[in-house]
Short mmCIF file of C-alpha atoms and ligand atoms in Angstrom, two decimals:
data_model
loop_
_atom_site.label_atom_id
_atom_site.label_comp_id
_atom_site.label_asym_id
_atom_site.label_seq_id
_atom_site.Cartn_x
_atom_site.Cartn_y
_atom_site.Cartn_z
CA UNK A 1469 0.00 0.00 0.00
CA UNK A 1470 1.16 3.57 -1.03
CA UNK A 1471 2.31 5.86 2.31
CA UNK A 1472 -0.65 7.57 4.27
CA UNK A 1473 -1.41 10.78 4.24
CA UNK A 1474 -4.16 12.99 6.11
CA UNK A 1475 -5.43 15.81 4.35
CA UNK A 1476 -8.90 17.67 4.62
CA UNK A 1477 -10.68 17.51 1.15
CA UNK A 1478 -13.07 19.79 -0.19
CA UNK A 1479 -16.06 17.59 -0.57
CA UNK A 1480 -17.18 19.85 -3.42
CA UNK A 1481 -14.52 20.59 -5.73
CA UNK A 1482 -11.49 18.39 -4.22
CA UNK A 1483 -9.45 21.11 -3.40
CA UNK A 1484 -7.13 19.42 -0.91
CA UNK A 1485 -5.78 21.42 2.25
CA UNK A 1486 -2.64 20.43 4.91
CA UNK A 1487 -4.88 22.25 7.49
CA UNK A 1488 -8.76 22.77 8.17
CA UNK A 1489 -10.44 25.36 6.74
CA UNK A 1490 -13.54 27.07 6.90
CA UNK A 1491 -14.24 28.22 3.48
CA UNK A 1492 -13.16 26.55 0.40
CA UNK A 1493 -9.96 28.70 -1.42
CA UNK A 1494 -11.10 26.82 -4.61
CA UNK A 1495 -14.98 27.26 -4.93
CA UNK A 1496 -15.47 29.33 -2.35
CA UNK A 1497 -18.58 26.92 -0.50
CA UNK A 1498 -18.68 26.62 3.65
CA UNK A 1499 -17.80 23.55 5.57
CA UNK A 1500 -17.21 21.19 2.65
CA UNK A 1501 -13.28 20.25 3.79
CA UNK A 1502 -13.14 17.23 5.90
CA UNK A 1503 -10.24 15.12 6.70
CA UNK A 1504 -9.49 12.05 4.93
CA UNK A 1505 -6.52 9.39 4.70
CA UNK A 1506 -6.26 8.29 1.72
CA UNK A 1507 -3.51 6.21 0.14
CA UNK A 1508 -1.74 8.25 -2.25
CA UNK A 1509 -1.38 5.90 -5.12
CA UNK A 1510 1.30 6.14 -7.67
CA UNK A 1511 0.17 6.00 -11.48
CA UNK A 1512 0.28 2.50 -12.97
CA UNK A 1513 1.40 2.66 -16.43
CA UNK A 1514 -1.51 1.02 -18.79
CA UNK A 1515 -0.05 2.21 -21.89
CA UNK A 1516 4.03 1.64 -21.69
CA UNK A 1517 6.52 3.51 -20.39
CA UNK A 1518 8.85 4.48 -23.43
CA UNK A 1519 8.82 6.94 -25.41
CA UNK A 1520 7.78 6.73 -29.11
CA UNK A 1521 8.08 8.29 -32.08
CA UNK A 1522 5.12 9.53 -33.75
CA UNK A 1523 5.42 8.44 -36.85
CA UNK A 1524 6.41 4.24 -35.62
CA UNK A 1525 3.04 4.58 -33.45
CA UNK A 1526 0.90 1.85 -34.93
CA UNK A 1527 -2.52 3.11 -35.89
CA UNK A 1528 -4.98 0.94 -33.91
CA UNK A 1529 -8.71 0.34 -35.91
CA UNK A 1530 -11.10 1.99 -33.04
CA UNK A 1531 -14.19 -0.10 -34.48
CA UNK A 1532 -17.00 1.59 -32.78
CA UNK A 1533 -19.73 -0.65 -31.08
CA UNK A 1534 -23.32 0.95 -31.28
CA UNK A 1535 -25.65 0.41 -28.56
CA UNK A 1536 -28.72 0.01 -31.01
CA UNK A 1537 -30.25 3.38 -28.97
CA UNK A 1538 -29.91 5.71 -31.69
CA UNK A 1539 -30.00 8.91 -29.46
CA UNK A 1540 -27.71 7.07 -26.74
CA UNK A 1541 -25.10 6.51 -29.63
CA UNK A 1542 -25.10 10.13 -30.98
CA UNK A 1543 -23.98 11.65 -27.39
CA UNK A 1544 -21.42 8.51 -27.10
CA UNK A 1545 -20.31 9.84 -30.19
CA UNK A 1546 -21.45 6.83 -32.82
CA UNK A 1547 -21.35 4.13 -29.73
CA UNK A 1548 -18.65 3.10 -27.21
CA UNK A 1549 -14.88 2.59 -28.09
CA UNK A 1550 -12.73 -0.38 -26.63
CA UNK A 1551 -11.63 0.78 -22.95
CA UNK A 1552 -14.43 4.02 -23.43
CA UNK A 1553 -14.77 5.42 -19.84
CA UNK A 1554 -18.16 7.11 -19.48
CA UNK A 1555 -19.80 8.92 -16.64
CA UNK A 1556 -23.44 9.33 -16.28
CA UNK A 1557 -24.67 12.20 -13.90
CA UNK A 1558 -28.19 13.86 -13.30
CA UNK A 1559 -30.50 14.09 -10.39
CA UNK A 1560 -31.50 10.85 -8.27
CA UNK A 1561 -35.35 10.16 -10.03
CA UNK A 1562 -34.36 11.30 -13.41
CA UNK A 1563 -34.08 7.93 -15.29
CA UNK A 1564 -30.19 6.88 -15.02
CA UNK A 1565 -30.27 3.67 -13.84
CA UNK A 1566 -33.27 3.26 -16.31
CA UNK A 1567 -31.26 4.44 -19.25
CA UNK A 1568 -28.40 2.34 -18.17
CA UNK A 1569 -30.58 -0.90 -17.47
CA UNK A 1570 -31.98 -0.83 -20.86
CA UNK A 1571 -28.70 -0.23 -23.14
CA UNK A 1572 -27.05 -2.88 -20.86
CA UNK A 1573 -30.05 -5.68 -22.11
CA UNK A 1574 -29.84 -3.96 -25.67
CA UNK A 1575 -26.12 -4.55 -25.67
CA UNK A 1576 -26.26 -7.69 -24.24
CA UNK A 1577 -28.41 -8.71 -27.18
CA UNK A 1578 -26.53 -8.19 -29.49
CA UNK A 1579 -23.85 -10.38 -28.41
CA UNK A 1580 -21.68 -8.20 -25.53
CA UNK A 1581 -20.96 -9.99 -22.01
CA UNK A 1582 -22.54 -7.32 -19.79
CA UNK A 1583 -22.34 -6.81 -15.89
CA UNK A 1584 -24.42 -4.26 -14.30
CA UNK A 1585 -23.06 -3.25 -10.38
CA UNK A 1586 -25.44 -1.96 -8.37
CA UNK A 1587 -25.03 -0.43 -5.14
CA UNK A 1588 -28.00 1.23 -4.55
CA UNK A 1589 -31.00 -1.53 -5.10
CA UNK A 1590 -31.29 -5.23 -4.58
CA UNK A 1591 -31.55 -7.64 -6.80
CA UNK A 1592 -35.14 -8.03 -6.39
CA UNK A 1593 -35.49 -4.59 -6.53
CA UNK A 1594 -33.82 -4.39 -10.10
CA UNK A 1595 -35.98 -7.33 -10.99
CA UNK A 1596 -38.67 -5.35 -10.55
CA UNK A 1597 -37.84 -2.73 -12.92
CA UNK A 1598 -36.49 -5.10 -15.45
CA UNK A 1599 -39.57 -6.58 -15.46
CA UNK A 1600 -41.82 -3.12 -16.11
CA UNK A 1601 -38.92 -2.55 -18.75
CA UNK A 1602 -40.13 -5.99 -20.56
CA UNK A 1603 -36.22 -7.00 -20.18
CA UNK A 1604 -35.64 -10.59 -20.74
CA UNK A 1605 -31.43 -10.86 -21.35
CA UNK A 1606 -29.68 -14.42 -20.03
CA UNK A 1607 -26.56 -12.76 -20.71
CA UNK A 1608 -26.80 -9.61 -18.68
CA UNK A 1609 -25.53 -10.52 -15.34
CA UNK A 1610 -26.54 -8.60 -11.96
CA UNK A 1611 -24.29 -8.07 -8.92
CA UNK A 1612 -25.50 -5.88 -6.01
CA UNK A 1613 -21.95 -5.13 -4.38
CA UNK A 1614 -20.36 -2.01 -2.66
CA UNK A 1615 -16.78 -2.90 -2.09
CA UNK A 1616 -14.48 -2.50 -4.94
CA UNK A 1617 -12.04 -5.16 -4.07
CA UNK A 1618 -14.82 -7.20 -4.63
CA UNK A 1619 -16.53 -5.89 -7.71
CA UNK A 1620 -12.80 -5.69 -9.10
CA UNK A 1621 -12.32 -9.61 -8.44
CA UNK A 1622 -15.32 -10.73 -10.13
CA UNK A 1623 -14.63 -8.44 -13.32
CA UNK A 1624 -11.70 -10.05 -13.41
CA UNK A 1625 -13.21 -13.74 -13.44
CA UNK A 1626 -15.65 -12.76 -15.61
CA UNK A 1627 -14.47 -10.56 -17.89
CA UNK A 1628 -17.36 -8.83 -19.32
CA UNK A 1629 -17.12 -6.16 -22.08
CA UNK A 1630 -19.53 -3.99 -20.87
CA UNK A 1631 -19.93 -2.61 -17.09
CA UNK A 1632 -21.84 -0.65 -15.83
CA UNK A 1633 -21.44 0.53 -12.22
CA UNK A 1634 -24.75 2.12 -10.55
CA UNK A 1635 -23.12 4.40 -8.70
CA UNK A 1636 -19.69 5.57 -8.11
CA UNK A 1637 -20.56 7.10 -4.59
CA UNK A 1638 -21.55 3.67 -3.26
CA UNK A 1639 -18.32 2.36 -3.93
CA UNK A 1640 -16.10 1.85 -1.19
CA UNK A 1641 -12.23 0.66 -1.06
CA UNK A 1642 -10.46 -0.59 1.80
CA UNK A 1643 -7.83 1.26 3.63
CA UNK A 1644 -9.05 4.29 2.47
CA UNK A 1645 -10.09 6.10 5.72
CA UNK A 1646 -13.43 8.39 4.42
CA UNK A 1647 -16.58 7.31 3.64
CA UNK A 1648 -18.25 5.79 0.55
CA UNK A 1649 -18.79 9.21 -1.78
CA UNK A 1650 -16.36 11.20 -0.27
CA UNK A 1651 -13.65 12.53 -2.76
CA UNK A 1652 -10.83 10.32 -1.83
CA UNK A 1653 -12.95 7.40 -2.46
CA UNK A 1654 -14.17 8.66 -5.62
CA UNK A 1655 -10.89 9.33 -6.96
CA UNK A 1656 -9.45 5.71 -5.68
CA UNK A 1657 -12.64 3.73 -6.64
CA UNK A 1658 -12.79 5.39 -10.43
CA UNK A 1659 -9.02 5.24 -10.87
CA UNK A 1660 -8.56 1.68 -10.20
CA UNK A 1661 -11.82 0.28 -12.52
CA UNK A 1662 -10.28 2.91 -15.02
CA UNK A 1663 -7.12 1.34 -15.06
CA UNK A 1664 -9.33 -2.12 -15.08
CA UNK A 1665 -10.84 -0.74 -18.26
CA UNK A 1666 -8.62 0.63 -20.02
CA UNK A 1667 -5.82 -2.63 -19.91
CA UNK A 1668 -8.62 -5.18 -20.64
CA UNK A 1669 -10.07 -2.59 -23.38
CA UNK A 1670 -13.66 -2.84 -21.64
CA UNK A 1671 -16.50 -0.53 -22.03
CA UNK A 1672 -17.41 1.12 -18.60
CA UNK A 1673 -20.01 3.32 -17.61
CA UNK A 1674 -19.82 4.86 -14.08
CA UNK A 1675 -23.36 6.55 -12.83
CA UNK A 1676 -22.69 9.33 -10.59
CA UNK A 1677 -24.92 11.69 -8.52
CA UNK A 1678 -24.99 15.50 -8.98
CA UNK A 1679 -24.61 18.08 -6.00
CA UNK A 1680 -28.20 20.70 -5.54
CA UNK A 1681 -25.75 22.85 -7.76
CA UNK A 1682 -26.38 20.39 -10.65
CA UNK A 1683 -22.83 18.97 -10.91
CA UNK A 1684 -21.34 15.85 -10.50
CA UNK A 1685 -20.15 15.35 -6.52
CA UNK A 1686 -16.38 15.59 -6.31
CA UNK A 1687 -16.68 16.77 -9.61
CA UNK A 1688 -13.17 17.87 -11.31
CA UNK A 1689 -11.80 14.67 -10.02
CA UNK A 1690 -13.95 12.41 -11.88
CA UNK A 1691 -14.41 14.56 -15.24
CA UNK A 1692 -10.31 14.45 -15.41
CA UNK A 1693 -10.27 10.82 -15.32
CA UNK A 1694 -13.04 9.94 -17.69
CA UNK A 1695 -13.48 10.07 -21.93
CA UNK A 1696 -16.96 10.89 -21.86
CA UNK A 1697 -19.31 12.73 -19.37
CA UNK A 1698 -22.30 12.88 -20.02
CA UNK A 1699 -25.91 14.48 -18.28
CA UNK A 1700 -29.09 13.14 -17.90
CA UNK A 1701 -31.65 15.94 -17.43
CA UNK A 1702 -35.34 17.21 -17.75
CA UNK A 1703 -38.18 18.82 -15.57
CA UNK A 1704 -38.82 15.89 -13.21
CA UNK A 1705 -42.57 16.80 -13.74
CA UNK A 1706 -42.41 16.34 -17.56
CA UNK A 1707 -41.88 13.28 -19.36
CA UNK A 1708 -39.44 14.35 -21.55
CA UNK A 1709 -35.64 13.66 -20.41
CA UNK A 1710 -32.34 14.89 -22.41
CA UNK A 1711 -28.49 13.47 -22.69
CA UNK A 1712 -26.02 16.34 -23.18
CA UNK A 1713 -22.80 15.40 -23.45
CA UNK A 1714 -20.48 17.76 -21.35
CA UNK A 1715 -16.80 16.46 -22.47
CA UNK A 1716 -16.00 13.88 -25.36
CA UNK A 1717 -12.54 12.79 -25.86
CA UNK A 1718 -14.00 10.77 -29.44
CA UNK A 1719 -16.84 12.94 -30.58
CA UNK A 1720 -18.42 15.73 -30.33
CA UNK A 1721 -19.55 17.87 -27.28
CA UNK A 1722 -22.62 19.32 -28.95
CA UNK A 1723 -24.81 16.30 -29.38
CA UNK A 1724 -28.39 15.62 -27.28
CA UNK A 1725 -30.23 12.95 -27.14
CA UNK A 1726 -33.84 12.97 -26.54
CA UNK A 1727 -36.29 10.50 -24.83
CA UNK A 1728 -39.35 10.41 -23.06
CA UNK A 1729 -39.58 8.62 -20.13
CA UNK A 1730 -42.56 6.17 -20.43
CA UNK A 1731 -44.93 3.81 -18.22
CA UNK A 1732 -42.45 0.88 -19.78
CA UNK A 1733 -38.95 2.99 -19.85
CA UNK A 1734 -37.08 5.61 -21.38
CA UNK A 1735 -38.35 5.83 -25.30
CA UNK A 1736 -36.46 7.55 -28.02
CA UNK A 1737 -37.57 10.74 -29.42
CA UNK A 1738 -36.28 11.02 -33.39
CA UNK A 1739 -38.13 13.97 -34.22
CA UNK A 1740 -37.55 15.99 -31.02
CA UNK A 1741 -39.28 20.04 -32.60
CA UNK A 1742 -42.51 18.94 -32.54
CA UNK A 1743 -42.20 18.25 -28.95
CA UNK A 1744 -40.82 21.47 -27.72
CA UNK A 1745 -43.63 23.14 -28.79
CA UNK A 1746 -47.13 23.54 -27.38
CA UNK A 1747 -49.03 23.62 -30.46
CA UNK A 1748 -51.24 26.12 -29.13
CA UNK A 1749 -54.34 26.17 -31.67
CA UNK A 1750 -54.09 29.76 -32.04
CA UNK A 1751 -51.48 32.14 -31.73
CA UNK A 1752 -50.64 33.57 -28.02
CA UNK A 1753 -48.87 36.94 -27.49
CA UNK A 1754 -45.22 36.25 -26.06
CA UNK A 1755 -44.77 33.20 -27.56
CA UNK A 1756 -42.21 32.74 -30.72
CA UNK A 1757 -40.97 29.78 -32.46
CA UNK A 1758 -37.17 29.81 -32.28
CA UNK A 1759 -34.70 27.41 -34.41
CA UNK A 1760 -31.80 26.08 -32.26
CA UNK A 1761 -29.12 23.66 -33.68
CA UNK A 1762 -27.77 21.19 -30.65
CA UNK A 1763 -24.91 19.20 -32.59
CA UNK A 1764 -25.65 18.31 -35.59
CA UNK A 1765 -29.31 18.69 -35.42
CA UNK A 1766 -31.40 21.58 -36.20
CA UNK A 1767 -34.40 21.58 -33.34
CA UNK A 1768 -37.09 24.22 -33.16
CA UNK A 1769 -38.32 25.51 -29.85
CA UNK A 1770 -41.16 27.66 -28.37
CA UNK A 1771 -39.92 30.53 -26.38
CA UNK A 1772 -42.54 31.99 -23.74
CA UNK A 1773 -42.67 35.73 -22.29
CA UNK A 1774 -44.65 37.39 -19.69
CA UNK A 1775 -44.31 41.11 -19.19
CA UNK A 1776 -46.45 42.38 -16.34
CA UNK A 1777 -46.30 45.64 -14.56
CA UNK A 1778 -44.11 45.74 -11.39
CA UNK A 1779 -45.13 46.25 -8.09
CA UNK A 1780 -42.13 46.84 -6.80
CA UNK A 1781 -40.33 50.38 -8.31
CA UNK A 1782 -36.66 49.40 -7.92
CA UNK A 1783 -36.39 45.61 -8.27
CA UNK A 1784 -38.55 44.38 -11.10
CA UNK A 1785 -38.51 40.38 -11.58
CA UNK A 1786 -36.56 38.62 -13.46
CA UNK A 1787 -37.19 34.92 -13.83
CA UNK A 1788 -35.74 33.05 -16.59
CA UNK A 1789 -35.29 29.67 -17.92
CA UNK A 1790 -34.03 27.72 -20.52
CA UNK A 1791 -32.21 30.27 -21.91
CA UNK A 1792 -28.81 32.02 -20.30
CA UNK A 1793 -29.95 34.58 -17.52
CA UNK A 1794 -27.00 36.82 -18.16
CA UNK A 1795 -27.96 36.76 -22.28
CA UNK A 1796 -31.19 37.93 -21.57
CA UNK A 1797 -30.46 40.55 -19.02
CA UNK A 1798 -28.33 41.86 -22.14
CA UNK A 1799 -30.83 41.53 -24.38
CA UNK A 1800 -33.10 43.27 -22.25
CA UNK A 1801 -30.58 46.30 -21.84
CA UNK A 1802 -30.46 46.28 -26.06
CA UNK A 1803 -34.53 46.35 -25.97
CA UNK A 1804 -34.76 49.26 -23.37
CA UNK A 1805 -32.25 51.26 -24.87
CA UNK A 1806 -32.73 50.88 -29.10
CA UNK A 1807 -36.06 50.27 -29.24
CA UNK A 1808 -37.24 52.03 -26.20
CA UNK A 1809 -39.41 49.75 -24.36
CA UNK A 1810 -39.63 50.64 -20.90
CA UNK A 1811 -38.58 47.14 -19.52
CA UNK A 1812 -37.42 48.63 -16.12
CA UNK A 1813 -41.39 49.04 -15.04
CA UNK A 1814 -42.32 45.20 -15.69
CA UNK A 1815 -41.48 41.83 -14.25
CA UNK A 1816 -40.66 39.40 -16.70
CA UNK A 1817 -40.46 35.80 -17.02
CA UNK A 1818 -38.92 33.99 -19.75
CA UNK A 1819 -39.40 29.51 -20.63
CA UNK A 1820 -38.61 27.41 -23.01
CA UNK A 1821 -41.34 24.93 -23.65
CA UNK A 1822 -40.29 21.25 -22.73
CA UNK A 1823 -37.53 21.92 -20.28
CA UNK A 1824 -34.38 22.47 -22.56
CA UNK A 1825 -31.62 24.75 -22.00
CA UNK A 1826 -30.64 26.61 -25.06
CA UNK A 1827 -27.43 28.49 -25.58
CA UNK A 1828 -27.20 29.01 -29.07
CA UNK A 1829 -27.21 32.68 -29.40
CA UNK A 1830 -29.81 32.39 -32.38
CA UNK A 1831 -32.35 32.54 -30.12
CA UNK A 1832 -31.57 36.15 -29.36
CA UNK A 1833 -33.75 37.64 -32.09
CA UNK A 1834 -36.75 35.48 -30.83
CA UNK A 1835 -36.26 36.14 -27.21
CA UNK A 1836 -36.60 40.09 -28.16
CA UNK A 1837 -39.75 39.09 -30.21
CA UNK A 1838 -41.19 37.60 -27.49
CA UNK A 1839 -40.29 39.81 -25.16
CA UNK A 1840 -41.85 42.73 -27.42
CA UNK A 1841 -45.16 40.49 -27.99
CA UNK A 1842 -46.19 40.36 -24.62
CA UNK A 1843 -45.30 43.92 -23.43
CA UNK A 1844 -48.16 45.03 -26.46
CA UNK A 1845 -50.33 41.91 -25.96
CA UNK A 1846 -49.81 40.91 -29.67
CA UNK A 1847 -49.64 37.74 -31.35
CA UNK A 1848 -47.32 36.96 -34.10
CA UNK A 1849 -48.66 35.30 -37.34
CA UNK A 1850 -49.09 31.63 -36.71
CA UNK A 1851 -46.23 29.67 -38.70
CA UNK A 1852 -43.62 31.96 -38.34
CA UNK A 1853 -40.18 31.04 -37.51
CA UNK A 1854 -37.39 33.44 -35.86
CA UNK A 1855 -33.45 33.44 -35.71
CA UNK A 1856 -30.48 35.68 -35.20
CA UNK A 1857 -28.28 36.76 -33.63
CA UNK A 1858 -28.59 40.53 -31.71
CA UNK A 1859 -25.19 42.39 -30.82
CA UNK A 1860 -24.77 45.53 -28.60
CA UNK A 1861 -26.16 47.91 -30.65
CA UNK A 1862 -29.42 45.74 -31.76
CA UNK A 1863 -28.01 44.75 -35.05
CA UNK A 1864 -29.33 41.23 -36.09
CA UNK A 1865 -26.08 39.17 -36.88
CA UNK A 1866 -26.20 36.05 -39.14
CA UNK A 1867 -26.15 32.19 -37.64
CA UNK A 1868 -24.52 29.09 -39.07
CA UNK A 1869 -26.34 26.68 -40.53
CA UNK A 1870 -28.94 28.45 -42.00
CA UNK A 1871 -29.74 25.33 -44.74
CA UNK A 1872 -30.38 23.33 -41.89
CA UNK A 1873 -32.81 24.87 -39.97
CA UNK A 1874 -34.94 26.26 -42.83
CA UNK A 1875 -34.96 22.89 -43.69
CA UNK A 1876 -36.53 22.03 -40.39
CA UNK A 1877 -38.85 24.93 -40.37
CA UNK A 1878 -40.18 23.43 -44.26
CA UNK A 1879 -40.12 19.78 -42.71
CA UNK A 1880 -42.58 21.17 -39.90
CA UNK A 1881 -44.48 23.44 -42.33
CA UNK A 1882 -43.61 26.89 -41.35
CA UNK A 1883 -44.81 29.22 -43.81
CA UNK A 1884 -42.94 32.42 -42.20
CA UNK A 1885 -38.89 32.95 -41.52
CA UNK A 1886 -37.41 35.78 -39.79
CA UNK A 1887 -34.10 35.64 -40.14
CA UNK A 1888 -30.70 37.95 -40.37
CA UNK A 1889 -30.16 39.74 -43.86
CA UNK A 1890 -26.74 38.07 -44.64
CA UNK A 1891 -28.31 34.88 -43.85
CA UNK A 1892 -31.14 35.67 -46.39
CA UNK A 1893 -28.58 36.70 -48.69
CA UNK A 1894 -26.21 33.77 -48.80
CA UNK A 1895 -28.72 31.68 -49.90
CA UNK A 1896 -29.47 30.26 -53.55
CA UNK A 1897 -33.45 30.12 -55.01
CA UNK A 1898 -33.31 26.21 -54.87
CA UNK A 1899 -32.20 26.66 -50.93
CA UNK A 1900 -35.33 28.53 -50.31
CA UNK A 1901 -37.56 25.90 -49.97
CA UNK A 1902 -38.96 25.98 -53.84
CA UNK A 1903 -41.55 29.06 -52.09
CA UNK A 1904 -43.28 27.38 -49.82
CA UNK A 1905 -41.86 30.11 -47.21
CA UNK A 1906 -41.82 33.51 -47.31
CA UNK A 1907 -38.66 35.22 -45.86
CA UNK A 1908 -38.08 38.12 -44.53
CA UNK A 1909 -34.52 39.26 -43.93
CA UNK A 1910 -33.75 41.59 -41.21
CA UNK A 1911 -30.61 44.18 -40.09
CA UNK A 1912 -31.59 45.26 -37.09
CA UNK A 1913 -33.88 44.92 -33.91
CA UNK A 1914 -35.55 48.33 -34.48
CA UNK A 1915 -36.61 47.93 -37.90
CA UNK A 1916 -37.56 44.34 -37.60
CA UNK A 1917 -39.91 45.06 -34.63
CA UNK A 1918 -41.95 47.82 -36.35
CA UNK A 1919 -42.56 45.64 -39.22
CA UNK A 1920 -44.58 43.56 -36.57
CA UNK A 1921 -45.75 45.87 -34.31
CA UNK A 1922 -46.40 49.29 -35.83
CA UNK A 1923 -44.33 51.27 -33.62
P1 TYD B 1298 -34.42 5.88 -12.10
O1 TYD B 1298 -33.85 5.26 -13.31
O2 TYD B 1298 -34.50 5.07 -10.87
O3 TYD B 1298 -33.67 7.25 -11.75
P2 TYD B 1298 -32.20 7.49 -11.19
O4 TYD B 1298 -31.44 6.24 -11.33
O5 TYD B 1298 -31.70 8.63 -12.04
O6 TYD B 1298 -32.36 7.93 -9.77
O7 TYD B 1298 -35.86 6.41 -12.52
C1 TYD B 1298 -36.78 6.67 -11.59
C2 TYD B 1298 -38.02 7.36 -12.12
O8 TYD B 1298 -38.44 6.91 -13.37
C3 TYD B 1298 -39.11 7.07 -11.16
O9 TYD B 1298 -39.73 8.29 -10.81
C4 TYD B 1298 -40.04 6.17 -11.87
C5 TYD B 1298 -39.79 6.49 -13.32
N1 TYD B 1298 -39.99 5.34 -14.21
C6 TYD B 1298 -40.99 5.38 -15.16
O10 TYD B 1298 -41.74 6.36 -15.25
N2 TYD B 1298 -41.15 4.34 -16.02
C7 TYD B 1298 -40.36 3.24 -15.97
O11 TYD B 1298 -40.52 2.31 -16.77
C8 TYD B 1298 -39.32 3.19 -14.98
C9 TYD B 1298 -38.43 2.00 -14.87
C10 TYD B 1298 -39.17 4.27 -14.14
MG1 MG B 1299 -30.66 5.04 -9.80
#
């Protein structure tokens, strides 16, 4: 065993301190250091220990292995890798060990030795919800263990090529003096199955629990270590749940995944726009259509405003979600101040239908629509679709991918799009949707507005 040492660890952020202390240096949060002994391991070499040049490096063929869950494989990035380290977090009661449970009988299907660790429900328990999943997998083996030494020895009997571990704060190693969840056993419990992983080229997930602040607990350790991370999130109160992936060391970082979680499991949503929005039958004032593009997918959204009169002189409301609070605080500043709409005498509460969070800043222009709709109780035209970009000064900027989402908008038949000049511009007759929608190019916020609302 490596030498002990005592050190207080910020339970938050991992910060690690010689001495107590009060307040975190790191992340600045209150009584989260507590002392822990943890056996400072020294880093196992998985990979070699030589040097080499680049060019004698043999090129390894990374054959991607799909899950079969189309939306599950676009975050992964195509599927899982050989020796793919993945972490799962999201709130307890959002569907992760759901998710999990289900690719782990899908992947065991098709022909991969799969182990699912659980630390947090029996096996009756899992049973249970295998059975409301209609999950019927010989090969998909269940053990309900905690230690790791133990969990470690029967990977290695067994050597399975998928595992999942449900979760990484129930682990617990020996002679590591802190409790299960605590930082150092985080960082010992995910380093060694890492290590396990990664030398036996195995595909393992790792589920782990978020903090009220919405991030992972003992959270730089574990992103560090991993390839993928990965969160599972939604309104708890809605059925619709979404995978963003946070960090991908073998795709990309912008790609969601959309399900809805059912009476019989998490089901995949291909066509996620006509889900995040209400389909009001007729038009309501403050609410716009907005296009978004999350990875490689163009996604239209419904964007909600309510402007009501203040009661309170100094501190109007703001509440706002789904979009970036500081963003719309600018966007507000742009509307007061080009346009003239005397913002500082309302409250005002901003949504996105369907619980997303969009930060695309193409959803500026809409927001301000919105915004604008409600504060002179006037509908926009059913049909219509908004994007662009608004800088400082209330010019509409152009957005990438303009093809895309008019595509989208012609798909869903939208007969209207708003959308920045240059945009409108750069593209050819044929990419105009053969007519079927009217466009109407815009420069700035001013202009654009009256043309809607007669100022
Ligand atoms: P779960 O996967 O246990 O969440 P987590 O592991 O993230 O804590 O999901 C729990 C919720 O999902 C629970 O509220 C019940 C609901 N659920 C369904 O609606 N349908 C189902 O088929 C299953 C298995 C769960
Ligand atoms: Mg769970």
């Amino acid at each position: 065993m490596g030498n002990q040492k005592a050190a207080f660890v910020c339970q938050n952020c991992g910060y690690t301190s010689i001495k107590w202390l009060g307040k975190c240096p790191s992340c600045n949060s209150w009584n989260t250091l507590l002392e822990e002994t943890g056996s400072q391991s020294q880093g196992q070499h998985i990979w070699g220990n030589e040097p080499v040049a680049l060019s004698q490096i043999k090129e390894k063929e990374q054959k991607r292995f799909t899950t079969g869950i189309a939306e599950f494989d676009r975050v992964l990035g195509g599927g899982t890798v050989e020796g793919d380290v993945i972490l799962i977090g999201g709130e307890p009661g959002i569907g992760k060990s759901t998710l999990l449970l289900q690719a782990a009988a899908v992947a065991s299907q098709k022909g991969k030795k799969v182990l699912y660790v659980s630390g947090e429900e029996s096996l009756s328990q899992i049973k249970l919800r295998a059975d409301r999943l209609k999950i019927l997998s010989s090969s998909l083996s269940i053990l309900c263990e905690v230690s790791l030494e133990r969990i470690i020895k029967f990977i290695e009997e067994t050597s399975p090529d998928w595992i999942v571990l449900d979760s990484i704060q129930t682990a617990y190693k020996n002679g590591i003096n802190s409790s299960a969840g605590s930082v150092s056993q985080l960082r010992e419990c995910a380093s060694d199955l890492i290590q396990l992983a990664k030398k036996n080229s195995k595909a393992l997930f790792l589920i782990g629990h978020v903090t009220k602040e919405g991030v992972i607990a003992g959270p730089r350790v574990l992103e560090h270590m991993v390839d993928v991370v990965l969160y599972f999130e939604g309104e708890k109160t809605g059925p619709f749940r979404i995978l963003k992936t946070f960090k991908n060391r073998f795709g990309s970082t912008q790609e969601i995944g959309v399900f809805e979680m059912t009476e019989r499991g998490l089901k995949e949503i291909p066509n996620p726009s006509e889900i995040f929005m209400s389909h009001s039958p007729s038009p309501a004032a403050g609410t716009v259509i907005a296009s978004s593009i999350e990875g490689t997918r163009p996604l239209l959204v419904e964007i909600q405003a309510l402007v009501s009169a203040s009661m309170s002189i100094n501190f109007p409301r703001r509440v706002i979600t789904g979009v970036d609070y500081n963003r719309a605080l600018l966007l507000l500043a742009v509307l007061e101040k080009t346009f003239g709409a005397p913002l500082h005498k309302y409250d005002l509460f901003i949504n996105v239908v369907g619980g997303i969070k969009i930060e695309e800043t193409a959803v500026d222009l809409p927001l301000i629509f919105a915004i604008v709709s409600s504060l002179k109780n006037k509908p926009l035209p059913q049909g219509a679709l908004f994007v662009g970009e608004v800088g400082l000064s209330g010019e509409v900027r152009g957005v990438s991918n303009i093809k895309a989402r008019i595509k989208e908008a012609e798909k869903l038949g939208f007969k209207k799009c708003i959308l920045p000049d240059v945009n409108l511009s750069s593209l050819s007759a044929a990419e105009k949707a053969g007519g079927k929608i009217e466009y109407i190019g815009v420069k700035d916020i001013v202009s654009a507005l009256k043309k809607f609302f007669n100022n």
